[in-house]
Short mmCIF file of C-alpha atoms and ligand atoms in Angstrom, two decimals:
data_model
loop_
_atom_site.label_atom_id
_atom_site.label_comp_id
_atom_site.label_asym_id
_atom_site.label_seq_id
_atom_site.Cartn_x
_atom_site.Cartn_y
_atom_site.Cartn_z
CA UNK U 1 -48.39 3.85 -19.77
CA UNK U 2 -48.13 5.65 -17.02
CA UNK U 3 -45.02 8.14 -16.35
CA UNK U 4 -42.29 6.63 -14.33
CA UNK U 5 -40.81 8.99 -11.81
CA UNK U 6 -36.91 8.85 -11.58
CA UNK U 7 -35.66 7.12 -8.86
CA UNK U 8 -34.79 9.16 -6.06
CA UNK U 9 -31.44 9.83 -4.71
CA UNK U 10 -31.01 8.86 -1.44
CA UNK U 11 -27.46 8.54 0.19
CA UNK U 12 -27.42 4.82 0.99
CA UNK U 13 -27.92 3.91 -2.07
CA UNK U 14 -24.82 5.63 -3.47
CA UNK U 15 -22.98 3.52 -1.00
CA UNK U 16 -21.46 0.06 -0.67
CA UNK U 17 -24.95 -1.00 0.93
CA UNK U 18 -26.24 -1.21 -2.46
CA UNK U 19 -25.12 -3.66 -4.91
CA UNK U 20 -25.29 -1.80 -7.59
CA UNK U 21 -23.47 0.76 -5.88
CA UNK U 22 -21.18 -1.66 -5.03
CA UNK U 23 -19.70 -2.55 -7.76
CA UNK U 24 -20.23 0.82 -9.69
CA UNK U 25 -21.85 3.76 -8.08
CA UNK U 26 -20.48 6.50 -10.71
CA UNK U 27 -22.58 6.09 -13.40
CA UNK U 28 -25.30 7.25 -10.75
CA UNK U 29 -23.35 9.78 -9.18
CA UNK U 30 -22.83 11.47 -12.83
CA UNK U 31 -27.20 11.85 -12.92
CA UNK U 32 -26.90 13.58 -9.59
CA UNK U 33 -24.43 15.70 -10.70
CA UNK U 34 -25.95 16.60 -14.03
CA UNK U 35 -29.73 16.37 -12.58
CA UNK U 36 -29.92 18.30 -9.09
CA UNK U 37 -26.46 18.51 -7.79
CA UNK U 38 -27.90 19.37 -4.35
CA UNK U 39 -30.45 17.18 -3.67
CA UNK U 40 -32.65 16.40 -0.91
CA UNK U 41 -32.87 12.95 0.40
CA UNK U 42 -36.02 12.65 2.56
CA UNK U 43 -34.97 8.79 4.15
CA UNK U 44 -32.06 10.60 5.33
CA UNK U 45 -32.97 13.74 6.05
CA UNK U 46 -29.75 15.42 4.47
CA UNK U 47 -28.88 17.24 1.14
CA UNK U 48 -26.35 15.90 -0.93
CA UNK U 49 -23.66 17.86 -2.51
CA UNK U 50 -22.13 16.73 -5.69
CA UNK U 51 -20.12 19.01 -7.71
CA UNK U 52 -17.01 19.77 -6.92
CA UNK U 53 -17.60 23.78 -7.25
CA UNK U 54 -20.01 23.26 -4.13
CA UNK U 55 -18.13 21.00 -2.28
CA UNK U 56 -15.33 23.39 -2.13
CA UNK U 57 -17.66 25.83 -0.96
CA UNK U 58 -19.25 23.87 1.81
CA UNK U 59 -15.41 23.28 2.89
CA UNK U 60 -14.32 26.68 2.36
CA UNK U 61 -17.58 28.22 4.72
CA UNK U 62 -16.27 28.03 8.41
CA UNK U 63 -19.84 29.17 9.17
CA UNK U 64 -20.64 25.11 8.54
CA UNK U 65 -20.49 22.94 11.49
CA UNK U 66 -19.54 19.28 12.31
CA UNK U 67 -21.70 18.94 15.74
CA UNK U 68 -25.21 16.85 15.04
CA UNK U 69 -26.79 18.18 18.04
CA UNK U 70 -26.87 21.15 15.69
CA UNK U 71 -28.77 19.24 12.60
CA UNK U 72 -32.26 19.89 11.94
CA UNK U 73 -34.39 16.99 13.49
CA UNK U 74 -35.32 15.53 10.39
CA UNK U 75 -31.66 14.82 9.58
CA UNK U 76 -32.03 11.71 11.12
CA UNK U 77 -28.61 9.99 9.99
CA UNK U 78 -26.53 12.44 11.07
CA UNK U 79 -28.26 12.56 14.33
CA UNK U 80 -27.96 8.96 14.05
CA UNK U 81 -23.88 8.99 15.15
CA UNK U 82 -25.53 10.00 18.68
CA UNK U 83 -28.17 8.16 19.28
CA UNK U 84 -26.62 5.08 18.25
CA UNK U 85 -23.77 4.18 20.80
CA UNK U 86 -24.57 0.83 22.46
CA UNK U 87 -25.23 -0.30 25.61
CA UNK U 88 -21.78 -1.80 27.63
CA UNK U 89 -19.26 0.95 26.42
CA UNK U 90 -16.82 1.22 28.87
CA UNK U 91 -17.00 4.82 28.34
CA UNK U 92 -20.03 6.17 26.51
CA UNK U 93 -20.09 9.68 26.70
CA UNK U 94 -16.50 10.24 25.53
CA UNK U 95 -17.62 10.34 22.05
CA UNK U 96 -18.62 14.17 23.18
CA UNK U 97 -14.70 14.99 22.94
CA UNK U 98 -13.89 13.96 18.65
CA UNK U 99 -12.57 16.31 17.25
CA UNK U 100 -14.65 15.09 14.21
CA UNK U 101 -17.50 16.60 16.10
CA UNK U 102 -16.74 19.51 17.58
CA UNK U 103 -16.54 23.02 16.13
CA UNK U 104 -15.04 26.70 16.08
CA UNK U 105 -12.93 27.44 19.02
CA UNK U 106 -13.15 23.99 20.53
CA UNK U 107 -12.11 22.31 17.74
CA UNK U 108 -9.24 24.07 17.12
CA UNK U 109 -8.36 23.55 20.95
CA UNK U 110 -8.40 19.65 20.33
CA UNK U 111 -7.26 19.86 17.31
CA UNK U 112 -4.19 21.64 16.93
CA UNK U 113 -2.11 20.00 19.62
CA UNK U 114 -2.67 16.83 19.03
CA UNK U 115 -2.49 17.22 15.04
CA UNK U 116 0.98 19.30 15.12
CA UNK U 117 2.20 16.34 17.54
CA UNK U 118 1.43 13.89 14.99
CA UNK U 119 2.74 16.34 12.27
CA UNK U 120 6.03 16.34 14.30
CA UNK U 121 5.85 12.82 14.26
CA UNK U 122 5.24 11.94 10.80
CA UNK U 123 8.23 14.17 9.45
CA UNK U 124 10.20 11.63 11.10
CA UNK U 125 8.49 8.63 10.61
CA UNK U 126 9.72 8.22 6.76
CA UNK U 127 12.63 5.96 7.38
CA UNK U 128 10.95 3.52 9.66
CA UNK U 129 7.88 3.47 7.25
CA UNK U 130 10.52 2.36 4.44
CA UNK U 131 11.47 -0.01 6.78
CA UNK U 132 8.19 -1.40 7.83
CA UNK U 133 6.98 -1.89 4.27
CA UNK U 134 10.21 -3.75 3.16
CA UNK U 135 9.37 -6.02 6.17
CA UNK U 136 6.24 -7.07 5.19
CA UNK U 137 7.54 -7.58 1.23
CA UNK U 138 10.34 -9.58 2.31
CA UNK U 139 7.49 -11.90 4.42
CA UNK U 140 5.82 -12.09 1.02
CA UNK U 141 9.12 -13.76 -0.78
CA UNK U 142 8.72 -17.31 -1.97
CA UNK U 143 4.78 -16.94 -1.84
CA UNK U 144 3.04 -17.90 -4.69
CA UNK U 145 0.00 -16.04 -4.53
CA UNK U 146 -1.68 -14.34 -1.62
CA UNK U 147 -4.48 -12.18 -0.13
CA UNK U 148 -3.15 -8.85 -0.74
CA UNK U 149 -5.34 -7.33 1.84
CA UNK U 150 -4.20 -9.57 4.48
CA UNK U 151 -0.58 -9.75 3.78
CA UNK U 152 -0.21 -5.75 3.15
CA UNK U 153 -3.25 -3.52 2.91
CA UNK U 154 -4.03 -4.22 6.25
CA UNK U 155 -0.65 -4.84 8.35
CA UNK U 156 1.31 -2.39 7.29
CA UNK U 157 -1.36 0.79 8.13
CA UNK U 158 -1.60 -0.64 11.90
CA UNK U 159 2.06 -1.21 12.03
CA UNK U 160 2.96 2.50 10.83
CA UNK U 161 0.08 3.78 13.34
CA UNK U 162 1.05 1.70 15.73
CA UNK U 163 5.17 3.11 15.93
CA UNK U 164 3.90 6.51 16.05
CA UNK U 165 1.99 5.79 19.24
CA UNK U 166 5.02 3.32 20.53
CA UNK U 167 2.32 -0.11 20.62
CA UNK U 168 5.02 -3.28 20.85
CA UNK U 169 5.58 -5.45 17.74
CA UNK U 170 3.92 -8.35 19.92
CA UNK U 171 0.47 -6.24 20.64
CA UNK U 172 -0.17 -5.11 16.93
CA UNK U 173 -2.15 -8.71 16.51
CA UNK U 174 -4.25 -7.42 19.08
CA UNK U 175 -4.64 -3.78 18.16
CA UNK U 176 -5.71 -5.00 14.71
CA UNK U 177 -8.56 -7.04 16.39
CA UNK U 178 -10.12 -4.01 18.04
CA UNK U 179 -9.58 -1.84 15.40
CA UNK U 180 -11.31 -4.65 12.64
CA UNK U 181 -13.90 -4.85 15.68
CA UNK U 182 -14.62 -1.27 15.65
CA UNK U 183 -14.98 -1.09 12.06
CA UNK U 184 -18.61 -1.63 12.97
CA UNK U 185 -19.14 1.80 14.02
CA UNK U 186 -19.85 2.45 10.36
CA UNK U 187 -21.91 -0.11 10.07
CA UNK U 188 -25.97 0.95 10.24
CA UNK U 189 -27.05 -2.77 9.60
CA UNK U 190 -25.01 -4.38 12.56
CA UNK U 191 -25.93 -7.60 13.95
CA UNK U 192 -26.21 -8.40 17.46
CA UNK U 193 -22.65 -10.36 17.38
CA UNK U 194 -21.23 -7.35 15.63
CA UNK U 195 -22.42 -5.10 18.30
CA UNK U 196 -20.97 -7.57 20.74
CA UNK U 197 -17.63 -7.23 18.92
CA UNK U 198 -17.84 -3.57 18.36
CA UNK U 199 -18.49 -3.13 22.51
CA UNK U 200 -15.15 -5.68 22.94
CA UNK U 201 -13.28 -3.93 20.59
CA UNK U 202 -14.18 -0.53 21.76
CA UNK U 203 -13.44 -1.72 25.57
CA UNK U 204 -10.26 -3.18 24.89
CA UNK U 205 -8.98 -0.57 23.03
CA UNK U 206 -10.00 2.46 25.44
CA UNK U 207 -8.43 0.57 28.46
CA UNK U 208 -5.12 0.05 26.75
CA UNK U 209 -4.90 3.87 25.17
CA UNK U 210 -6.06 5.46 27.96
CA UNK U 211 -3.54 2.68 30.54
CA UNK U 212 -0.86 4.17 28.07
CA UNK U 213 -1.57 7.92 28.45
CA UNK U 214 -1.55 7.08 32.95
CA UNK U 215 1.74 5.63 31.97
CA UNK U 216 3.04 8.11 29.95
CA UNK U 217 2.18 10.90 32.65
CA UNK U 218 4.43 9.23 34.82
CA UNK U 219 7.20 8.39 32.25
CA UNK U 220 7.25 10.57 28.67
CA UNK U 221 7.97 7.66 26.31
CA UNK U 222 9.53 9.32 23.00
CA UNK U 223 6.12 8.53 21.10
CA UNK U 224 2.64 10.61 20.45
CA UNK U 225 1.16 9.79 24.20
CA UNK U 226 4.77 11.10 25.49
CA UNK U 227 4.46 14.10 23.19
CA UNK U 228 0.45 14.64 24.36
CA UNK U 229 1.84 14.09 27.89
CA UNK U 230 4.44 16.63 27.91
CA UNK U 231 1.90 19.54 26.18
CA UNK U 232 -0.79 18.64 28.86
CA UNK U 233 2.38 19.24 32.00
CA UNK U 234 3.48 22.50 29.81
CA UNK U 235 -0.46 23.40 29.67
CA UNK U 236 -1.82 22.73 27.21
CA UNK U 237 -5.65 23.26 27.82
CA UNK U 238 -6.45 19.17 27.34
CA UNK U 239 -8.17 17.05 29.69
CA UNK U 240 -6.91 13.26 29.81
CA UNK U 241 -10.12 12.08 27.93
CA UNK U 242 -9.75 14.67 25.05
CA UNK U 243 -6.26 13.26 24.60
CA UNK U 244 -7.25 9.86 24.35
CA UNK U 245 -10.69 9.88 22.49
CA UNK U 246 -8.71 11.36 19.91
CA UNK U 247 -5.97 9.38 19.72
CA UNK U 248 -8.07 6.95 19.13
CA UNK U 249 -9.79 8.70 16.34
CA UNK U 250 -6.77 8.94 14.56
CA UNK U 251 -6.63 5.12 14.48
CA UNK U 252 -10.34 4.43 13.36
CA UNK U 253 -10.12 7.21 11.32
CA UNK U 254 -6.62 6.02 9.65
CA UNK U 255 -7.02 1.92 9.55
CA UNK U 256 -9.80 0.99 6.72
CA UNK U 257 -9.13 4.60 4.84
CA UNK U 258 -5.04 4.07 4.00
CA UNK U 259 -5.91 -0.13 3.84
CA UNK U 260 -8.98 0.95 1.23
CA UNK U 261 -6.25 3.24 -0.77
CA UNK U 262 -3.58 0.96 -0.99
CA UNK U 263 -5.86 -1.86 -1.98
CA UNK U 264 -7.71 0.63 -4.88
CA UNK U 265 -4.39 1.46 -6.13
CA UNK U 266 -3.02 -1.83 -6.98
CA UNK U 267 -5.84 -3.32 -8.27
CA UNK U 268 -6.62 -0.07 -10.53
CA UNK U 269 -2.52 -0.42 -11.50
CA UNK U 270 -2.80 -4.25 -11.86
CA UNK U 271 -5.91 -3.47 -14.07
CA UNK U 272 -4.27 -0.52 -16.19
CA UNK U 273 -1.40 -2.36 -17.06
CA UNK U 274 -0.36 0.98 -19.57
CA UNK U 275 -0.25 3.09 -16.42
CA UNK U 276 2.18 0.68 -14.48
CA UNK U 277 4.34 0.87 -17.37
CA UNK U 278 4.64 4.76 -17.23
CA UNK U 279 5.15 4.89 -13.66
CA UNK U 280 7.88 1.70 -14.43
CA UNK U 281 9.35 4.31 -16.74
CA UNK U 282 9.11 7.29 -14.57
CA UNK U 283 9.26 6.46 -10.46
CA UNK U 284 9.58 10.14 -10.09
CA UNK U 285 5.44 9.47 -11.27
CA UNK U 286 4.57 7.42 -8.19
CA UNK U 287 3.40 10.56 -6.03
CA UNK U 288 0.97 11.44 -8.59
CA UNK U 289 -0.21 8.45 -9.03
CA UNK U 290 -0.96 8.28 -5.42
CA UNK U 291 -3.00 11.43 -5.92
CA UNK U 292 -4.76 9.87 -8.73
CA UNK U 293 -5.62 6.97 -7.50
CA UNK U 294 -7.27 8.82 -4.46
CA UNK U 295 -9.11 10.94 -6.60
CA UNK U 296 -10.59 8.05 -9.14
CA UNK U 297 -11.72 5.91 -6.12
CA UNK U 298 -11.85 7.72 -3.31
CA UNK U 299 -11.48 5.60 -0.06
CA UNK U 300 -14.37 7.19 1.89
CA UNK U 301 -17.74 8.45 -0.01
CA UNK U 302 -18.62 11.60 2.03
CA UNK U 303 -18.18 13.70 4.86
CA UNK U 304 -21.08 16.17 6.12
CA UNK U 305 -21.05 19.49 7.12
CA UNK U 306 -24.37 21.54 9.30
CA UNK U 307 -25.46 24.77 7.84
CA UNK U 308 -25.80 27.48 10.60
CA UNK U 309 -28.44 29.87 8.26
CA UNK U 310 -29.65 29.75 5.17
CA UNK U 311 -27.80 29.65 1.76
CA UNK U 312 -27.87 29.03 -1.67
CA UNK U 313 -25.63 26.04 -3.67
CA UNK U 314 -26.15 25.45 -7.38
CA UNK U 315 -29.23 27.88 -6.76
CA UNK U 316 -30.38 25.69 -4.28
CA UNK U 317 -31.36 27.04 -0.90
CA UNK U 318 -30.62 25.35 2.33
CA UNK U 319 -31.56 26.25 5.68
CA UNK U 320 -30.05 26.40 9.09
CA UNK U 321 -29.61 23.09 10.30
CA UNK U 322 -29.38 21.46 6.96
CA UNK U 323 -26.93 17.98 6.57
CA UNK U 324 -24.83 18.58 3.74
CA UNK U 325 -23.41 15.33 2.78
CA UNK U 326 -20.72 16.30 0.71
CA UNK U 327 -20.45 13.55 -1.79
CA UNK U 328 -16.46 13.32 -1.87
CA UNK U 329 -16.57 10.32 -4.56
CA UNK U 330 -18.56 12.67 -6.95
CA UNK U 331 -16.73 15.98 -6.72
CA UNK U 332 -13.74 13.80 -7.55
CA UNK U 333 -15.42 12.46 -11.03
CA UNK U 334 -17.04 16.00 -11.71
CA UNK U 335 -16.04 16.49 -15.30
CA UNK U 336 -16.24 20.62 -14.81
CA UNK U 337 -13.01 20.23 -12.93
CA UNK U 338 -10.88 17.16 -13.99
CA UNK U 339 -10.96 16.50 -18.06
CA UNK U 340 -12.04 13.17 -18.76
CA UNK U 341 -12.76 12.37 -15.14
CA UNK U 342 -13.71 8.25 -15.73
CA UNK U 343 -10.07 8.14 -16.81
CA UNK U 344 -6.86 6.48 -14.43
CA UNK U 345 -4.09 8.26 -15.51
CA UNK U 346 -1.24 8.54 -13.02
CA UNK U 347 0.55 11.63 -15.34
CA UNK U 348 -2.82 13.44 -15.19
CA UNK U 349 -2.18 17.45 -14.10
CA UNK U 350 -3.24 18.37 -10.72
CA UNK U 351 -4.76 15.30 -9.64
CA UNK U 352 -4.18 16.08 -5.91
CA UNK U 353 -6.99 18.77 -6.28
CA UNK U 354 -9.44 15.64 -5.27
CA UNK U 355 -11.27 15.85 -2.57
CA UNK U 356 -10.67 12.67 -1.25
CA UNK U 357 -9.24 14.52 2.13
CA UNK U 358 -12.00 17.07 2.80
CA UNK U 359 -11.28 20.45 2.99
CA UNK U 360 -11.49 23.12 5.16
CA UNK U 361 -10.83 23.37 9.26
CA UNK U 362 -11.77 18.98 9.47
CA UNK U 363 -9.30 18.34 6.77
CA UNK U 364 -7.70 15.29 7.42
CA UNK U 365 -4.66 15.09 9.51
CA UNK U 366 -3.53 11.81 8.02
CA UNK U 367 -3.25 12.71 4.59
CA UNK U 368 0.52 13.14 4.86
CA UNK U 369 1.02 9.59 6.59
CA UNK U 370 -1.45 7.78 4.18
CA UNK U 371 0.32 9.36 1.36
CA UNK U 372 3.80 8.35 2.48
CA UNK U 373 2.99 4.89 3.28
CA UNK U 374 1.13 4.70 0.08
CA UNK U 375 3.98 5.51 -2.37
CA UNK U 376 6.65 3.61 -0.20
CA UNK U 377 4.57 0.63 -0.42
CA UNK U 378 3.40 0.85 -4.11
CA UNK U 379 6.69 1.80 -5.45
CA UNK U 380 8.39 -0.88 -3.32
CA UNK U 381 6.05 -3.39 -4.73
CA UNK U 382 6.39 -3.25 -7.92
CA UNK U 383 9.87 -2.79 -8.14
CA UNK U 384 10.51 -5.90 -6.27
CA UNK U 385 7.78 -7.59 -7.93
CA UNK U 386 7.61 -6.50 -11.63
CA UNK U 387 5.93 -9.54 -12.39
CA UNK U 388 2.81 -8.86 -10.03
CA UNK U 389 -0.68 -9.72 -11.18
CA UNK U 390 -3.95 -10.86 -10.36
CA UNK U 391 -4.57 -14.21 -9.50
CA UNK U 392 -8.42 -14.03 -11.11
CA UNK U 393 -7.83 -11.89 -13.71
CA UNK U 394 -11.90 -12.29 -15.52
CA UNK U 395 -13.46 -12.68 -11.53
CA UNK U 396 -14.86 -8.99 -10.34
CA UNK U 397 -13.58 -7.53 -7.31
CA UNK U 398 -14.81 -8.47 -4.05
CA UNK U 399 -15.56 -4.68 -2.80
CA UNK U 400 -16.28 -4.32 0.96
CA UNK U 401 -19.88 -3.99 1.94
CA UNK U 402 -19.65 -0.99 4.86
CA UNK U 403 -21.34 1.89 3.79
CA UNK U 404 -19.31 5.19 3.40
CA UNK U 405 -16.58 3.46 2.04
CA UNK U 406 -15.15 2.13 -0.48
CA UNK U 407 -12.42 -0.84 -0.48
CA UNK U 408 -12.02 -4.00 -1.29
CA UNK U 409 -12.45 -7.39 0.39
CA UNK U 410 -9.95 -9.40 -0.59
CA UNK U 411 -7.43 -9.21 -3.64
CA UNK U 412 -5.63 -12.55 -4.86
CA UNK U 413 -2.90 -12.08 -6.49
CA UNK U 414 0.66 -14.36 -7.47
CA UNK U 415 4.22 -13.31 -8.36
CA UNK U 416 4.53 -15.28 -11.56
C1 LIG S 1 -6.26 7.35 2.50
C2 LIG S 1 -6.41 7.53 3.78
C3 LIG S 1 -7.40 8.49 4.39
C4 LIG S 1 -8.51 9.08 3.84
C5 LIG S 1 -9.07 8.91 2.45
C6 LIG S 1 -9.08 9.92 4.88
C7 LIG S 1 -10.21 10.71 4.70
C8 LIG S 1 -10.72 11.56 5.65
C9 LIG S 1 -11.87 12.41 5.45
C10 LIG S 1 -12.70 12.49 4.19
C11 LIG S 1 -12.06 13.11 6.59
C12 LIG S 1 -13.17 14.14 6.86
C13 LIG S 1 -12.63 15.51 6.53
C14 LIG S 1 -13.69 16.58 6.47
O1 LIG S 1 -14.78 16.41 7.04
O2 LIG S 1 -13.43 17.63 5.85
C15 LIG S 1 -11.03 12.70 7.52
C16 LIG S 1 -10.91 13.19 8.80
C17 LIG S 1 -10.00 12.71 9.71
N1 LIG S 1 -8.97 11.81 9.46
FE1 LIG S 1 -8.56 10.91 7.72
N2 LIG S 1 -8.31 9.83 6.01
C18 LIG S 1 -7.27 8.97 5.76
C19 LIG S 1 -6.24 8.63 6.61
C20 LIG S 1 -6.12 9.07 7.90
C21 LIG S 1 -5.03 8.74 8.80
C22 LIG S 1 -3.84 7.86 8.44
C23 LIG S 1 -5.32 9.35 9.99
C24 LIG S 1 -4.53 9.37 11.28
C25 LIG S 1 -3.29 9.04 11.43
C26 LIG S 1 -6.56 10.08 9.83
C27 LIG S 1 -7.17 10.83 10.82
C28 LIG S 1 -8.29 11.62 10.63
C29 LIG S 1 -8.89 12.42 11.70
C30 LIG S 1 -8.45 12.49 13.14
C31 LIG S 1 -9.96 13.12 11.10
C32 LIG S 1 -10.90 14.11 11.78
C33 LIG S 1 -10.36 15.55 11.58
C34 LIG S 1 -11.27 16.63 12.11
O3 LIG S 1 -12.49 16.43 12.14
O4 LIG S 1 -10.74 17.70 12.48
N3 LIG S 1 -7.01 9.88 8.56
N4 LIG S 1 -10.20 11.78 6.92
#
C-alpha cells in the first residue's frame, strides 16, 4: 500500500465551511499545533499560526501590518478583502479608511479618537445595559420555550450598540436587517441574492450613518456621532468618511462576535450543568466565566497580520509579505499555556489570557462592551431563570456556517 500523505492544512477547512470543522474543529487544530505550528497553506496563500507563544509574538511585533496591498501576491485571501467588493456599493472605495486595515501612524490617527470616544461611552453605558437586558428577559416571561438567538443573542447586542450611537427604539428592526445583511461580507461562497442583500444592507446602512454624522455636525446629539462631531470642530485630524466607515466597523465588527459569545456561553453552561452550579454558588464567578467561555470557544477563528521582512516562528522562517493567520481558536486550546485546555471551567486561573481579542495595536475596542453585556445578560438569566435548559437536550447544535466564526444558529430552549 502505498503511503498516504497527511492531509494538508489549509485555513478553510479549520473553519465553519467545513463540516467537520463545524461541529468540532479542535481535534484538528491540536495536529497543527503539535505537527507544524506555522504552516503554509498553498490554496490560501497564508501561514498559519497556532501556538499561543507565536501568536503573542505576531501581536506583540508592531513591525506586522494589517494593510493587504502589502501581502505577497500569492496570499490570495487576504488580498481577497480587496478585490472582492461588489458592484452597486453606494460607496466603494471607503473601505480604504478601516481602521482594521490601516497601519502605523494612520492607524493610530483613526483609531484613537474614535476608540477613546467609545471608551468614554462605554464607562457609562453600564446602567442602561442592565436595563436593556432586563427588558428583553422580562419579554421572555410566560414563554415556554424559545429561540434563544432570536429572543436575546441577537437583540440585545444591536440594542446596546445601537444607544451608544443614539439609533431610536423604532429603527433597531431596521438596523438589525442591514447589519444580518452585511453579515455576508464574511461570506466567500455568497450567492447572487446574498450579494443583492449584502449591496442593500451596505446602502442602507451608509446613508443612515453617514445622514446621522451631517446631522450631528449641525446639532451634537449627546451620543458617539455627537462626540466624533465635536473632536472633528476641536480638530481632530478626521475626515467625515473616516468617521463614518468606522463607525460602522464597530457595528459589523461588534453584532455576530458578542451574539456568537453569548450564544457559546449558555449553551456550554446549559451543557456543564456542574459549572452553572459553581457560578450559582459564587456570582462573584460570572466575570471569569465570561473569560472562559471566550477562551474555550472563541467567537471569531483568526485574525491576520503582514510580515514587513523576514523572521523566524517556531523555527520557521517567513518572509516579507507573508499572511500570518493567527489561528485565535488554537492559541486559546494550546495546552503549553492553559492546563487541561479541552476543559470549561469557569474558576479556571487566568482565563482572560485568551486570545479571543487579538493583541497588540488592532486589539479589539469592544472587548469591554462585549464583556459587560455578556455577564449582565448571563448572570441575569440564570438568576431569573434557574430552571433554564435546553429544549433538545440529545439534538447537536445547529452551529452557523460563515467561515471565520464560530456561533450558533439557533438554540431552543424552555423555562421548565
Ligand atoms: C465577543 C465579542 C467580540 C470579539 C470576540 C471580537 C474579536 C475581535 C478580533 C479578534 C479583532 C481583531 C483584533 C486583531 O487583529 O488583533 C477585533 C477587532 C475589532 N473589533 Fe472586535 N470583537 C468583539 C466585539 C466587538 C465590539 C462589541 C465592537 C464594537 C463596539 C468591536 C469592534 C472592533 C473593531 C472596530 C476592531 C478593529 C480594531 C483595529 O483594527 O484597530 N468588537 N475584534
Amino acid at each position: 500500500m502505498a503511503d498516504s500523505a497527511p492531509a494538508p492544512f489549509r485555513i478553510l477547512d479549520l473553519t465553519a465551511a467545513n463540516p467537520a470543522a463545524r461541529e468540532d474543529p479542535y481535534p484538528r487544530l491540536a495536529e497543527l499545533r503539535a505537527q507544524c505550528p506555522v504552516h503554509r497553506d498553498e490554496a490560501g496563500g497564508a501561514w498559519l499560526v497556532a501556538r499561543m507563544a507565536d501568536a503573542r509574538a505576531v501581536f506583540a511585533d508592531n513591525s506586522h501590518a494589517k494593510n493587504p496591498d502589502l501581502a505577497e501576491p500569492a496570499a490570495h485571501a487576504i488580498r481577497r478583502r480587496r478585490s472582492t467588493v461588489p458592484d452597486g456599493l453606494a460607496f466603494p472605495d471607503d473601505q480604504r479608511a478601516s481602521m482594521l486595515e490601516l497601519d502605523g501612524d494612520e492607524h493610530a490617527r483613526v483609531r484613537n479618537p474614535l476608540v477613546q470616544a467609545l471608551y468614554a461611552r462605554i464607562a457609562a453605558f453600564e446602567p442602561h445595559c442592565i436595563r436593556i437586558v432586563e427588558e428583553a428577559l422580562t419579554r421572555l416571561e410566560g414563554r415556554a420555550e424559545f429561540d434563544l438567538m432570536k429572543e436575546l443573542a441577537e437583540p440585545v447586542p444591536v440594542a446596546c450598540i445601537g444607544h451608544i450611537l443614539g439609533v431610536p427604539p423604532e429603527t433597531l428592526a431596521t438596523f438589525r436587517s442591514w447589519l444580518d445583511g452585511i453579515v455576508q461580507t464574511f461570506n466567500p461562497n455568497r450567492t447572487a441574492e446574498d450579494i443583492a442583500a449584502l449591496v442593500a444592507a451596505s446602502n442602507g446602512l451608509a446613508h443612515y450613518i453617514r445622514g446621522r454624522f451631517a446631522a450631528a455636525k449641525l446639532d451634537p446629539p449627546d451620543d458617539l456621532f455627537g462626540d466624533m462631531a465635536r473632536l472633528q470642530t476641536e480638530g481632530a485630524p478626521l475626515t467625515d468618511t473616516e468617521i463614518t466607515y468606522n463607525i460602522r466597523g464597530l457595528l459589523i465588527a461588534g453584532n455576530v462576535t458578542t451574539t456568537d459569545l453569548i450564544g457559546n456561553a449558555v449553551r456550554l453552561l446549559l451543557t456543564h450543568p456542574e459549572q452553572l452550579a459553581k457560578l450559582q454558588a459564587d456570582p462573584a464567578l460570572w466575570s471569569n466565566a465570561v473569560e472562559e467561555a471566550l477562551r474555550h470557544e472563541a467567537p471569531v477563528d483568526f485574525t491576520w497580520r503582514i510580515a514587513t521582512h523576514a523572521e523566524d516562528l517556531s523555527g520557521c522562517t517567513v518572509q516579507a509579505g507573508a499572511a500570518l493567520n493567527v489561528f485565535l481558536r488554537s492559541a486559546n486550546r494550546d495546552e503549553a499555556a492553559f492546563a487541561n485546555a479541552h476543559l470549561f471551567d469557569v474558576a479556571r486561573p487566568r482565563a482572560a489570557r485568551h486570545l479571543s481579542f487579538g493583541g497588540g495595536a488592532h486589539i479589539c475596542p469592544g472587548a469591554p462592551l462585549a464583556r459587560m453585556e455578556a455577564r449582565h445578560l448571563l448572570a441575569r438569566l440564570f438568576a431569573r431563570f434557574p430552571r433554564l435548559r435546553l429544549a433538545e437536550p440529545d439534538a447537536p447544535p445547529h452551529w452557523r456556517r460563515l467561515p471565520g466564526f464560530r456561533g450558533l444558529e439557533t438554540l431552543h430552549v424552555r423555562f421548565n
